Tab-separated table of C-alpha atoms and ligand atoms in Angstrom:
chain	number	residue	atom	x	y	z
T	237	UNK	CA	0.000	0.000	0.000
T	238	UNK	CA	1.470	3.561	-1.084
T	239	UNK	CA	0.969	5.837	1.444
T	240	UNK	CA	0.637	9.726	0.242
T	241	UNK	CA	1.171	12.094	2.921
T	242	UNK	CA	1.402	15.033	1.089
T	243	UNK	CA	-2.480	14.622	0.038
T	244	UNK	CA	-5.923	16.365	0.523
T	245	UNK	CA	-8.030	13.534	2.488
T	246	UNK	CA	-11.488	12.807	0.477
T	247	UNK	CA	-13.842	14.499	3.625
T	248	UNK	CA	-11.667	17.906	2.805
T	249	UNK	CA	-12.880	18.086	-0.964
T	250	UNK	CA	-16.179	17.347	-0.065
T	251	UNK	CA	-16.286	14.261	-1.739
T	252	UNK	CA	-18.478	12.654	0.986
T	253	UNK	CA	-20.167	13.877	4.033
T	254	UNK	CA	-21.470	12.050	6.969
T	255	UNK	CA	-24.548	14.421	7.124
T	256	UNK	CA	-27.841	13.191	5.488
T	257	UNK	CA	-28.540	16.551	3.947
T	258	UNK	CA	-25.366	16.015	1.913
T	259	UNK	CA	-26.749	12.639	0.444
T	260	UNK	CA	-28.550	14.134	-2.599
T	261	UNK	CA	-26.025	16.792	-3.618
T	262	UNK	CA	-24.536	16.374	-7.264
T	263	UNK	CA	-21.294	15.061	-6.747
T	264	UNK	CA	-20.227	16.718	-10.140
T	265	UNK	CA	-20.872	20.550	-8.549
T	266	UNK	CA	-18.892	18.867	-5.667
T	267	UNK	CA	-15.947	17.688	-7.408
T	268	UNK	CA	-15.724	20.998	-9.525
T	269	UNK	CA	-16.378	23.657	-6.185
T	270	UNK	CA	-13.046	22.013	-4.906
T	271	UNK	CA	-11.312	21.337	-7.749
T	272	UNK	CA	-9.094	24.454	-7.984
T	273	UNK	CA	-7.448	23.430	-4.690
T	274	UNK	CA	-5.988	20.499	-6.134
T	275	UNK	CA	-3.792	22.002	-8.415
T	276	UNK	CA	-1.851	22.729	-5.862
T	277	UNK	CA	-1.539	18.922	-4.788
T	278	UNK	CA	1.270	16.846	-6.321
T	279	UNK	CA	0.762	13.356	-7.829
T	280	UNK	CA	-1.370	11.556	-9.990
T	281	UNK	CA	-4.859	12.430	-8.809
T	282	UNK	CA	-5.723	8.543	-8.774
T	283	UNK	CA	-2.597	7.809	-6.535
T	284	UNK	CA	-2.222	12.145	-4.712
T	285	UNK	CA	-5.096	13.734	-4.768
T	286	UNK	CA	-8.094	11.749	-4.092
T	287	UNK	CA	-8.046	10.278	-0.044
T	288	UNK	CA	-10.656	8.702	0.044
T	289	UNK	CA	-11.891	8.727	3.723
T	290	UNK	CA	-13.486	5.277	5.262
T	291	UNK	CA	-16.367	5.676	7.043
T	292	UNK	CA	-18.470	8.633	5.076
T	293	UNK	CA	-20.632	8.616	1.843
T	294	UNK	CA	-20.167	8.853	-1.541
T	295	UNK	CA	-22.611	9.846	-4.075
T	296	UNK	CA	-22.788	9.395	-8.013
T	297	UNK	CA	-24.581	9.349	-11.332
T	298	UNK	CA	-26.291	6.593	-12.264
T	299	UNK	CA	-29.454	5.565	-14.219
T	300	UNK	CA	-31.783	8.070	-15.820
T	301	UNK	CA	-30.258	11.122	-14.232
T	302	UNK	CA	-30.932	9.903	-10.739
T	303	UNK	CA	-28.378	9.159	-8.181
T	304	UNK	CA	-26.838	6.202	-5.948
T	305	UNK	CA	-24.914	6.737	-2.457
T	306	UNK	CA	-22.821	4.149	-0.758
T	307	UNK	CA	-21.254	3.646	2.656
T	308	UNK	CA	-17.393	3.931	2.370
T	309	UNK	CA	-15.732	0.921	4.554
T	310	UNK	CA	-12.484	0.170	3.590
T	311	UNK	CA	-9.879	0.884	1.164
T	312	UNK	CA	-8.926	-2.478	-0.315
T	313	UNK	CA	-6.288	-1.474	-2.874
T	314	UNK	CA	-4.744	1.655	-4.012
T	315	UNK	CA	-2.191	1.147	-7.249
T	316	UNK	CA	0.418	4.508	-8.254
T	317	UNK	CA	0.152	5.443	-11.836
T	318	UNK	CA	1.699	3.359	-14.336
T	319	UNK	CA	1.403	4.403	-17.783
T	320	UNK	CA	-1.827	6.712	-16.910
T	321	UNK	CA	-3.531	4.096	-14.971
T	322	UNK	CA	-3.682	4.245	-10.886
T	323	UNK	CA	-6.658	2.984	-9.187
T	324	UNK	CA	-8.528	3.094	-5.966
T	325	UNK	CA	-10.456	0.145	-5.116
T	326	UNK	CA	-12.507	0.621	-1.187
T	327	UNK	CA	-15.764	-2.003	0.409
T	328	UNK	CA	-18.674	-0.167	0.479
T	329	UNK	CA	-22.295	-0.771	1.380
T	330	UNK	CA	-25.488	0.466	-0.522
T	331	UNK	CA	-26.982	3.300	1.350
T	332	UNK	CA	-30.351	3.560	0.103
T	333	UNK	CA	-32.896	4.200	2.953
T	334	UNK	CA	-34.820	1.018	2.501
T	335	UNK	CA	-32.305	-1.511	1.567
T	336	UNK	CA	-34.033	-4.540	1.878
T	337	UNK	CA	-34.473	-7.747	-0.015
T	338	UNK	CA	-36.886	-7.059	-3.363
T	339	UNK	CA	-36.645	-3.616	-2.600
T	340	UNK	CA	-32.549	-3.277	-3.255
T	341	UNK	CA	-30.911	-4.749	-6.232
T	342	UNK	CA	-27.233	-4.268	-3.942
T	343	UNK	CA	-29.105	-5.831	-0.689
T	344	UNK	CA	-26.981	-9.107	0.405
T	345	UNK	CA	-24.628	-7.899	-2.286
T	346	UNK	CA	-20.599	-7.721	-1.152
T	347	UNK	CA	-19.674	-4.590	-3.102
T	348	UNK	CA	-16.643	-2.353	-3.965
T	349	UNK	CA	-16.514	1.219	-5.702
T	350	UNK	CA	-13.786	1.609	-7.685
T	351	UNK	CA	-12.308	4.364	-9.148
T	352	UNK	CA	-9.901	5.250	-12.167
T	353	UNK	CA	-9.034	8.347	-14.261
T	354	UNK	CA	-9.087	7.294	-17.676
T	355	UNK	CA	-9.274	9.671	-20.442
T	356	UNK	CA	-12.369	10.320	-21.594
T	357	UNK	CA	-12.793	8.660	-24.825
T	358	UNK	CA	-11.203	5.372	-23.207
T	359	UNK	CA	-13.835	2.043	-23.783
T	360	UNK	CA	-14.915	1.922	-19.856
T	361	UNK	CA	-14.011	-1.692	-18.092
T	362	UNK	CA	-18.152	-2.104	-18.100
T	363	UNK	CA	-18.391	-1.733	-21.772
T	364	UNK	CA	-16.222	-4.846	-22.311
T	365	UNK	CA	-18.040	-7.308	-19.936
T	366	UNK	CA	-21.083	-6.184	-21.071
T	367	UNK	CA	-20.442	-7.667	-24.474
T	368	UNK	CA	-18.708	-10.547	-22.991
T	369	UNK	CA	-22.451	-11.270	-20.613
T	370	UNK	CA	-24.018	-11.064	-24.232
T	371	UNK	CA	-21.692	-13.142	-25.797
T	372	UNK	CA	-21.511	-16.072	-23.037
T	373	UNK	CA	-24.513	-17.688	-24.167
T	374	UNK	CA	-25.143	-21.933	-23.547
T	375	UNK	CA	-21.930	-23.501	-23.670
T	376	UNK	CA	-20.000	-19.926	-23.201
T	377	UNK	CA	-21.634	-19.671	-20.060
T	378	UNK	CA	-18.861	-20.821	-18.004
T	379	UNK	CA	-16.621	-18.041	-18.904
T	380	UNK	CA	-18.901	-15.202	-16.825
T	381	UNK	CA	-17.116	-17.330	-12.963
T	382	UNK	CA	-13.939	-15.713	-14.582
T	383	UNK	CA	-15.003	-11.990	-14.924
T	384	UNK	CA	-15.781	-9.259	-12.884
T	385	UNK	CA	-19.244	-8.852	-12.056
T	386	UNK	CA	-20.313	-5.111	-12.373
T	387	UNK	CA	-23.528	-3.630	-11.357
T	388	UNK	CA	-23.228	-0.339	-12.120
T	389	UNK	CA	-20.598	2.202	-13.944
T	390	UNK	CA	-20.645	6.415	-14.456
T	391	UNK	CA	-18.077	9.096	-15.315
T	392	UNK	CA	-17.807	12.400	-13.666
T	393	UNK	CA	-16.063	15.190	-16.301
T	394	UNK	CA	-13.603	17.543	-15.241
T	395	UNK	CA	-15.131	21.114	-16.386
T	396	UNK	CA	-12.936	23.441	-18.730
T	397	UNK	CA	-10.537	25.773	-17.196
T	398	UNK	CA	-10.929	23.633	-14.468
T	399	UNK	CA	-7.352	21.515	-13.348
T	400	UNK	CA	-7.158	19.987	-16.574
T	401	UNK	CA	-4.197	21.604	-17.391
T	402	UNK	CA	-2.577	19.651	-14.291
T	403	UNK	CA	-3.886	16.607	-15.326
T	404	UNK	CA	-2.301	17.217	-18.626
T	405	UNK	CA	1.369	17.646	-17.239
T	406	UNK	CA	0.792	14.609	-14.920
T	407	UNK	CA	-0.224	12.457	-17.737
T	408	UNK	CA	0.665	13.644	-21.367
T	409	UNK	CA	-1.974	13.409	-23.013
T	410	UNK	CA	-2.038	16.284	-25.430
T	411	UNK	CA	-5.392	17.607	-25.635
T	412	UNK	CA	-7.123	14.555	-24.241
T	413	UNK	CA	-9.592	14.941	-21.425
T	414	UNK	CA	-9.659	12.714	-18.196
T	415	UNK	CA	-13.078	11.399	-16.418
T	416	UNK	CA	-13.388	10.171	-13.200
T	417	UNK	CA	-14.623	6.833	-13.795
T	418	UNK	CA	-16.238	4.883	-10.750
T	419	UNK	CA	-17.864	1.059	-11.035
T	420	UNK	CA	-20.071	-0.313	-8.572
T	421	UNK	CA	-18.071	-4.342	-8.588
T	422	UNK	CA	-18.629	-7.518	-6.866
T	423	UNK	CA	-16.026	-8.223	-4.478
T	424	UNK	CA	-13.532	-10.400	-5.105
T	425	UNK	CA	-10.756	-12.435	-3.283
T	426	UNK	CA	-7.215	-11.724	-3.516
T	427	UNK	CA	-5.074	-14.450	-4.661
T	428	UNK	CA	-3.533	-14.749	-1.170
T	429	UNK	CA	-7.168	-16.316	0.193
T	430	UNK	CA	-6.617	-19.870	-1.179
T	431	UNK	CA	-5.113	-22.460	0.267
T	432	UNK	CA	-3.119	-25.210	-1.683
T	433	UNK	CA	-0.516	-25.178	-4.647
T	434	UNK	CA	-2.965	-27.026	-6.735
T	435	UNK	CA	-5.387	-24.251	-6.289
T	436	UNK	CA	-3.023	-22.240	-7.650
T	437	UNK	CA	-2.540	-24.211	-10.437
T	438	UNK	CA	-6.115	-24.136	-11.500
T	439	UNK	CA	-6.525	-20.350	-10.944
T	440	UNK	CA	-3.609	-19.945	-13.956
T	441	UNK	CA	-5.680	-22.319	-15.981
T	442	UNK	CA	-8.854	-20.602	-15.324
T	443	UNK	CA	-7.337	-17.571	-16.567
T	444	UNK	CA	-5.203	-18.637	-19.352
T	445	UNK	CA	-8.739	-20.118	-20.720
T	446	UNK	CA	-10.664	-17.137	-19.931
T	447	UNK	CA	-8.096	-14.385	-21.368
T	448	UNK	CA	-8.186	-16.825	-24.517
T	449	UNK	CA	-12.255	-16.988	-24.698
T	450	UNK	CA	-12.334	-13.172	-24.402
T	451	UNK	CA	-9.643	-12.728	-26.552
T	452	UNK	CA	-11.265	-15.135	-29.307
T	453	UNK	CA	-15.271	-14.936	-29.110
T	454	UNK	CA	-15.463	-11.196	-28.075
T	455	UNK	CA	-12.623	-9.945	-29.570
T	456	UNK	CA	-11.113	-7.834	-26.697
T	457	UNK	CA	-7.761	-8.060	-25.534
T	458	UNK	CA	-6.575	-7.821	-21.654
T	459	UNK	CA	-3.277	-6.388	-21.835
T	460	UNK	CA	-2.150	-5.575	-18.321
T	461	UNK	CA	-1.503	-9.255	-17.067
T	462	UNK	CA	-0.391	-8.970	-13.989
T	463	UNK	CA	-0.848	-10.482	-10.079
T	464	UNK	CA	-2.737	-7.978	-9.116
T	465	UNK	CA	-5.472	-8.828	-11.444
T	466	UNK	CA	-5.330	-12.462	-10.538
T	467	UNK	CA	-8.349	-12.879	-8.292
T	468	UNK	CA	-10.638	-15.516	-6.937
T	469	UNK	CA	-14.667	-15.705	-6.912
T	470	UNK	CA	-15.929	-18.508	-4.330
T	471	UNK	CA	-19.387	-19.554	-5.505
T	472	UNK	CA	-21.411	-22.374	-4.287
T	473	UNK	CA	-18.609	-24.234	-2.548
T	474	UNK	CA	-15.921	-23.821	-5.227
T	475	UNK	CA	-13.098	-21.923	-6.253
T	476	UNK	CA	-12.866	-19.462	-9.539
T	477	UNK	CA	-9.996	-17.883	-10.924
T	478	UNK	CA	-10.995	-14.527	-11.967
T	479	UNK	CA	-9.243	-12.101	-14.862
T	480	UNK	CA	-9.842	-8.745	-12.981
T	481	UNK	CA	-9.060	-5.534	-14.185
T	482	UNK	CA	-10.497	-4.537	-18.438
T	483	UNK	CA	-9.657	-1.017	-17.840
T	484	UNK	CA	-6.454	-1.115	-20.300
T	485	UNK	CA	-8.297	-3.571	-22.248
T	486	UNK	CA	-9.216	-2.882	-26.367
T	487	UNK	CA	-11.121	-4.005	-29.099
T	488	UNK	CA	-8.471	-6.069	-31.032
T	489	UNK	CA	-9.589	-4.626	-34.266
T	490	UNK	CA	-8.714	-1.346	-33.135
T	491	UNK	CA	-5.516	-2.238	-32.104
T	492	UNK	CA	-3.624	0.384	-34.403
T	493	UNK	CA	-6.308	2.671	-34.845
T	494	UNK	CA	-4.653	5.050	-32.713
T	495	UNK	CA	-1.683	5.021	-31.259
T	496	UNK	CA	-1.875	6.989	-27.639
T	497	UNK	CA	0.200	7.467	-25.005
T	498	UNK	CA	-1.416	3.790	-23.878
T	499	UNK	CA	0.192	1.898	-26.591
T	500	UNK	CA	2.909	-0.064	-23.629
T	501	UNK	CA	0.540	-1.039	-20.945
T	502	UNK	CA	0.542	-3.095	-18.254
T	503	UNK	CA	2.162	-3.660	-14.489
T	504	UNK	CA	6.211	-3.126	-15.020
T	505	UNK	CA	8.071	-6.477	-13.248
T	506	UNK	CA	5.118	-8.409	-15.944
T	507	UNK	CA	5.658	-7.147	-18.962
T	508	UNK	CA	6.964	-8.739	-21.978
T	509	UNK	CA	10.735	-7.926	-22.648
T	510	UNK	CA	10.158	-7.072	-26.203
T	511	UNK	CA	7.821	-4.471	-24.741
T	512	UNK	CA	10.260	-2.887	-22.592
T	513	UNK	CA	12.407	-1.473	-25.282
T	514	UNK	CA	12.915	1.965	-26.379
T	515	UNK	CA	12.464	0.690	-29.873
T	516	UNK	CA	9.174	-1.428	-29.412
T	517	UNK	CA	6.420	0.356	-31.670
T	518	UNK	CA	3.862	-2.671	-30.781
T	519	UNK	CA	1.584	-4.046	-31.547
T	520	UNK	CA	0.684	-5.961	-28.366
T	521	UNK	CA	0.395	-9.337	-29.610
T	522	UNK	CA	-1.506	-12.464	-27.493
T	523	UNK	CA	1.980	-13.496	-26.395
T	524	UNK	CA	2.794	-10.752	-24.804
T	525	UNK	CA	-0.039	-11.563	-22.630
T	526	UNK	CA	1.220	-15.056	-22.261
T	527	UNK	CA	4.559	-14.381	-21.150
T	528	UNK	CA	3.465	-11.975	-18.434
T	529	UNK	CA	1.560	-14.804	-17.084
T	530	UNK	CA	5.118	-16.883	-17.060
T	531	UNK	CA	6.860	-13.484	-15.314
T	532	UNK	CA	3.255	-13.808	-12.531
T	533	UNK	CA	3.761	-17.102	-11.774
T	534	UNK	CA	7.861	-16.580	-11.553
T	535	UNK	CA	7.578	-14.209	-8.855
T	536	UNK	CA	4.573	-15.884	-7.046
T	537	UNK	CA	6.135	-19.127	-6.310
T	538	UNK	CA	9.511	-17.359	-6.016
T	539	UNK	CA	8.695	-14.752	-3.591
T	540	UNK	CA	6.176	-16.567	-1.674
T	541	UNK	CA	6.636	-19.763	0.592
T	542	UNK	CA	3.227	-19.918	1.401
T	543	UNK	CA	-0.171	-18.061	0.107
T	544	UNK	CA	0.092	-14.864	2.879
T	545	UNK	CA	4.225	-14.872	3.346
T	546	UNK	CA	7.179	-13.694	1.673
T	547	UNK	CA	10.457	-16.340	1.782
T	548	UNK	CA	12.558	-14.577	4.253
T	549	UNK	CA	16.015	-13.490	3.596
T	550	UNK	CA	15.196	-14.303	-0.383
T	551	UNK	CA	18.463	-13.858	-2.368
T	552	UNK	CA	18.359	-15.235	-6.097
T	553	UNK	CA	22.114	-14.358	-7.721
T	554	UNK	CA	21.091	-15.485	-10.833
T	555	UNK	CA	18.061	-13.105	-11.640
T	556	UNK	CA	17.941	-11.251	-8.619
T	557	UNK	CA	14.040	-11.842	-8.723
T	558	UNK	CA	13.448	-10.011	-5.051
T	559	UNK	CA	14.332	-6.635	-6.584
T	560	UNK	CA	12.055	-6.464	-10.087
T	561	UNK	CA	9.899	-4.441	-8.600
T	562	UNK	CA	12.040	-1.852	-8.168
T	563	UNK	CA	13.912	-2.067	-11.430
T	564	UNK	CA	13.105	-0.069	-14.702
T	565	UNK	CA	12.433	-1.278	-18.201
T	566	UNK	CA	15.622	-1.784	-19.547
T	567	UNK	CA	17.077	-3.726	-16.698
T	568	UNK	CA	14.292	-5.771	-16.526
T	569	UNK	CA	14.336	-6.387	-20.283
T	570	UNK	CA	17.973	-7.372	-19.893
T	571	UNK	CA	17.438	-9.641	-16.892
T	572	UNK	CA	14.178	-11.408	-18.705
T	573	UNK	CA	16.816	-12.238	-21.688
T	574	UNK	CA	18.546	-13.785	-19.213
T	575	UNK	CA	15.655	-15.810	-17.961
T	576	UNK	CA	14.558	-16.938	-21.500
T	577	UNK	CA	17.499	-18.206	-22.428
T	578	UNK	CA	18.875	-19.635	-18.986
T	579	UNK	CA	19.311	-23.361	-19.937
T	580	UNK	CA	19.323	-24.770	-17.614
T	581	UNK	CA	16.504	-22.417	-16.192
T	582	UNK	CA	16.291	-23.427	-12.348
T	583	UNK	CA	14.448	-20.817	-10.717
T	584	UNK	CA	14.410	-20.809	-6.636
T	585	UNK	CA	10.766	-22.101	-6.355
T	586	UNK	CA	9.633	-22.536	-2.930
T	587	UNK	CA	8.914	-25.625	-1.545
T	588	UNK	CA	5.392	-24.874	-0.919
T	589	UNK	CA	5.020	-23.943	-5.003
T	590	UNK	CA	7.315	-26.692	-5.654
T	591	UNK	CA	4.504	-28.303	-7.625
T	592	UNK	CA	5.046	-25.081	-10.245
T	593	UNK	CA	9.043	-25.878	-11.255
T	594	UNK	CA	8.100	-28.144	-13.857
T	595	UNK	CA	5.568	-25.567	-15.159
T	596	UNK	CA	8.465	-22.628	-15.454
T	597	UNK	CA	10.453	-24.754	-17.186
T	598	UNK	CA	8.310	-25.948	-19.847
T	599	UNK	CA	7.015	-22.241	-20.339
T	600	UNK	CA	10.467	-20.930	-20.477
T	601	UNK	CA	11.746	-24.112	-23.031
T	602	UNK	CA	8.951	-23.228	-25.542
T	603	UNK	CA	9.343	-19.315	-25.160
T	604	UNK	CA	12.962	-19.391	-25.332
T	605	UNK	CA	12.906	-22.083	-28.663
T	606	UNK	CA	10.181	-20.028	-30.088
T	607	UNK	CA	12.200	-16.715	-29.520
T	608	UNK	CA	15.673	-18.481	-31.254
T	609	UNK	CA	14.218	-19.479	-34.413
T	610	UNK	CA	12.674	-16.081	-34.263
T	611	UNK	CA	16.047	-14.489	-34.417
T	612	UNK	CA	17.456	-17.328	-36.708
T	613	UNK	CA	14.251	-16.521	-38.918
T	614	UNK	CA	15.201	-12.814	-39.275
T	615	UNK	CA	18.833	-13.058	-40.307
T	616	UNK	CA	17.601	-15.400	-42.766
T	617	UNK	CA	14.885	-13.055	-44.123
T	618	UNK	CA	17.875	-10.420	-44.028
T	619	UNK	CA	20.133	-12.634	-46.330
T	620	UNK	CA	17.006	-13.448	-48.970
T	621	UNK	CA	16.304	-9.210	-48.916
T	622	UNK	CA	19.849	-8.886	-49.570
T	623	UNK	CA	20.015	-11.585	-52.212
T	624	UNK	CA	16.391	-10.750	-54.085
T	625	UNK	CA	15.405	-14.315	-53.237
T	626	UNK	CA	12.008	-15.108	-52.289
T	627	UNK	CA	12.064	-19.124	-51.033
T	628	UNK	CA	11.858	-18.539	-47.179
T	629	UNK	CA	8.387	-20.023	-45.749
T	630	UNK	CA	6.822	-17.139	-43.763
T	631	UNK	CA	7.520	-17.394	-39.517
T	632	UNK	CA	4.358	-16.947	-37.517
T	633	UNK	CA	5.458	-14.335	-35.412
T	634	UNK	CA	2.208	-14.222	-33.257
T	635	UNK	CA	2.654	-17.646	-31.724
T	636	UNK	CA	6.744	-17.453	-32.313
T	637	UNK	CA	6.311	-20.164	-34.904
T	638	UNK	CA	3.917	-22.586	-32.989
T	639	UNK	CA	6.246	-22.945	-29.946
T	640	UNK	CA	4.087	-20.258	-27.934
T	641	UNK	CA	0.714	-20.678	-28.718
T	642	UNK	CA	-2.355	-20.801	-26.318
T	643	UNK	CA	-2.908	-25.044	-27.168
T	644	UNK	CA	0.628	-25.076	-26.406
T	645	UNK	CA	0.042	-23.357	-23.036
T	646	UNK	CA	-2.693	-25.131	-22.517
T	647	UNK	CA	-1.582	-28.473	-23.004
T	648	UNK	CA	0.839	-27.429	-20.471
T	649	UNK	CA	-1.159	-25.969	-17.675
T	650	UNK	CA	-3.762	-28.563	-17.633
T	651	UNK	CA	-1.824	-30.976	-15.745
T	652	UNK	CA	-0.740	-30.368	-12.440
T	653	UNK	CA	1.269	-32.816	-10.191
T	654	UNK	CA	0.207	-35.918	-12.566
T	655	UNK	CA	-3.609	-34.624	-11.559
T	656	UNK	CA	-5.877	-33.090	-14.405
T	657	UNK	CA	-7.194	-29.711	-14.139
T	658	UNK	CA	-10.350	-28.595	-14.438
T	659	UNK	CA	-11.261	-27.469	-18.078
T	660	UNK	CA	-14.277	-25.307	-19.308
T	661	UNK	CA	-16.298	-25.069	-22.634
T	662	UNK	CA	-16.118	-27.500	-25.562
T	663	UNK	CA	-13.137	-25.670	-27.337
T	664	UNK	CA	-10.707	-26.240	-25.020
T	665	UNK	CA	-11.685	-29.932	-24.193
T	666	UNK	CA	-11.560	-30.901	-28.153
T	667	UNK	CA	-8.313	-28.871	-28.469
T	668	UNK	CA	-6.497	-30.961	-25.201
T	669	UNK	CA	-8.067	-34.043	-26.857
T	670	UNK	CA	-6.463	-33.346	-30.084
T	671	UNK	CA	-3.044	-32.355	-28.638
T	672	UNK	CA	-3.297	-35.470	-26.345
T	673	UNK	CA	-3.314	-38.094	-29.307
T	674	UNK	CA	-0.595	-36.012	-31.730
T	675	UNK	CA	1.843	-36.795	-28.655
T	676	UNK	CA	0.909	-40.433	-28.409
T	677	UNK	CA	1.164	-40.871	-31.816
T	678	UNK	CA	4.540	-38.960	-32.317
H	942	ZN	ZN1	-29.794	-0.628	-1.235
């Protein structure tokens, strides 16, 4: 948790107010009466200038120009600004006056509000579930115990000659305007709140064949891959692994429309190397998003000897793992080349994740094969340009030649510990079936 000292609490912007009176008040005339005072502030205003304070109320837009207020309980998460993003995430309660069952669609309902500063023009995190919920129809259906549930989502503008100009410097956006963007969510479990390696395991799987679905039947891509959007949904006795998080997410076939400053996403110590160089111009491909998932799981059993504790004294001399969070882009980039083409890659898995090792080093085998015939493919192409030739087979770049494909991943991560994982929707059980008899026959 980041703490920001130098900050304006929520209560002193009149955000919120414990008084009733204040309950109705438009919460856009409140955010603009006190926005001129946080000019002054310094920071992001996800990460410096909104405090939100626990234990008042917070009121909003939402259907058919009326508005909602919730109870504020506790902040649960509070992320500094990477690449324009930087989120606030706090428990809250539905405050209507008669909140009872068949009155209250939020009564019995474990809620969060949570809050980002997108600019304004940016596809909102609600927009991109909704068409997944239309999408995940009959067999699809499974996919909805891997997203985030959201009841409710509005934006509050920042008015002209109001701190926009702040907001500009902070971010660099050129003339683009920022919202306020709040979403009523389901709560959802950290990572930390299960209990065995093997749940683990199937949490990755979960994901991998959720990020896939979304990525193939609605045509939206995640891009920010990282632990903190790993979360878990417990529903009728069982465990889901949840792909939190859509805000930096886009409609694949706008992918190059245009190019803004939020062309590199995603969570630093995750991100693919290629993405980490000066010279990367994109575009974010789907195994970008798969080798984050290699760099989450790295750290997690790494880092971590048990679900809730750090390894203790952790030194790794190879790839000084302990310190990635601290390290900028082209340090990490160097120290993932490393990692890719360790052989042989023996990361210090803890005993507790032990079950993962095998895992790593299948992930890292096909990433680092798929990356060398990469590089052997483009001296090769360089050669025929040089020679006017025109014989070389084309390289599949997205899926680094077949090596780092999602069947590939899949047929990896559905095993765990000689015990089969749990596997959802039709696809993915005819593609494992498939893969399954190639091997026996080869
Ligand atoms: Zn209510």
């Amino acid at each position: 948790m980041i703490n920001h000292s130098s900050t304006l609490p929520l209560e002193d912007l009149d955000f919120a107010s414990n008084s009733e009176a204040n309950l109705n008040r438009n919460p856009v005339s409140l955010l603009e009466a006190q926005m001129s005072e946080l000019t002054a502030a310094k920071g992001s205003p996800s990460s410096g200038i909104f405090e939100l304070c626990e234990g008042s109320f917070f009121t909003f837009p939402y259907k058919d120009e009326q508005t909602r207020t919730v109870y504020l309980k506790r902040v649960i998460s509070r992320s500094s600004s990477v690449f324009g993003r930087g989120t606030i995430v706090i428990r809250v309660e539905c405050a209507c006056r008669h909140c009872l069952p068949n009155q209250c669609n939020w009564q019995g309902k474990e809620l969060v509000l949570k809050l980002t500063f997108p600019i304004e023009t940016r596809v909102s995190e609600s927009m991109f579930m909704d068409r997944c919920k239309e999408l995940a129809q009959g067999e699809h259906a499974w996919v909805l115990n891997h997203l985030p549930n959201i009841y409710c989502s509005f934006d509050i503008p920042f008015r002209i000659g109001l701190p926009q100009d702040s907001f500009k410097k902070e971010f660099e956006d050129g003339d683009e305007m920022r919202v306020m963007r709040g979403t009523i969510q389901e709560e959802l479990k950290a990572l930390s709140s299960l209990k065995t390696a093997k749940e683990y395991a199937q949490v990755f799987c979960d994901i991998v064949q959720c990020h896939h679905w979304v990525r193939k039947c609605a045509q939206i891509f995640h891009r920010d891959i990282s632990k903190g959007n790993f979360m878990v949904r417990e529903k009728d006795g069982r465990k889901y692994g949840v792909l939190n998080d859509w805000d930096l997410a886009i409609w694949i076939n706008n992918e190059h429309a245009k190019p803004t400053s939020l062309i590199r996403t995603g969570t630093r110590p995750y991100v693919a190397h290629e993405q980490q160089s000066v010279h990367w111009k994109g575009p974010h491909r789907y195994r970008h998003d798969l080798e984050s998932l290699f760099y989450v799981m790295l750290l997690l059993v790494c880092l971590y000897s048990s679900p809730n504790k750090k390894v203790s004294h952790f030194e790794d001399k190879e790839f000084r793992i302990e310190e990635w969070h601290r390290w900028n882009d082209e340090s990490l980039r160097r120290t993932k080349i490393c990692v890719i083409y360790a052989a042989p890659f023996t990361p210090p898995v803890s005993p507790f994740f032990s079950g993962f090792r095998p895992w790593l080093t299948k992930l890292q085998g096909r990433l680092r094969r798929g990356l060398h015939n990469m590089g052997d493919y483009a001296i090769e192409a360089a050669k025929q340009e040089a020679s006017q030739a025109d014989t070389l087979p084309t390289f599949d770049t997205e899926t680094l030649g077949g090596h780092f494909s999602c069947e590939q991943i899949a047929m990896i991560l559905h095993m765990f510990n000689n015990e089969q994982l749990t596997t959802y929707g039709l696809e993915w059980q005819k593609t494992l079936e498939r893969l399954s008899c190639n091997q026996q026959q080869k």
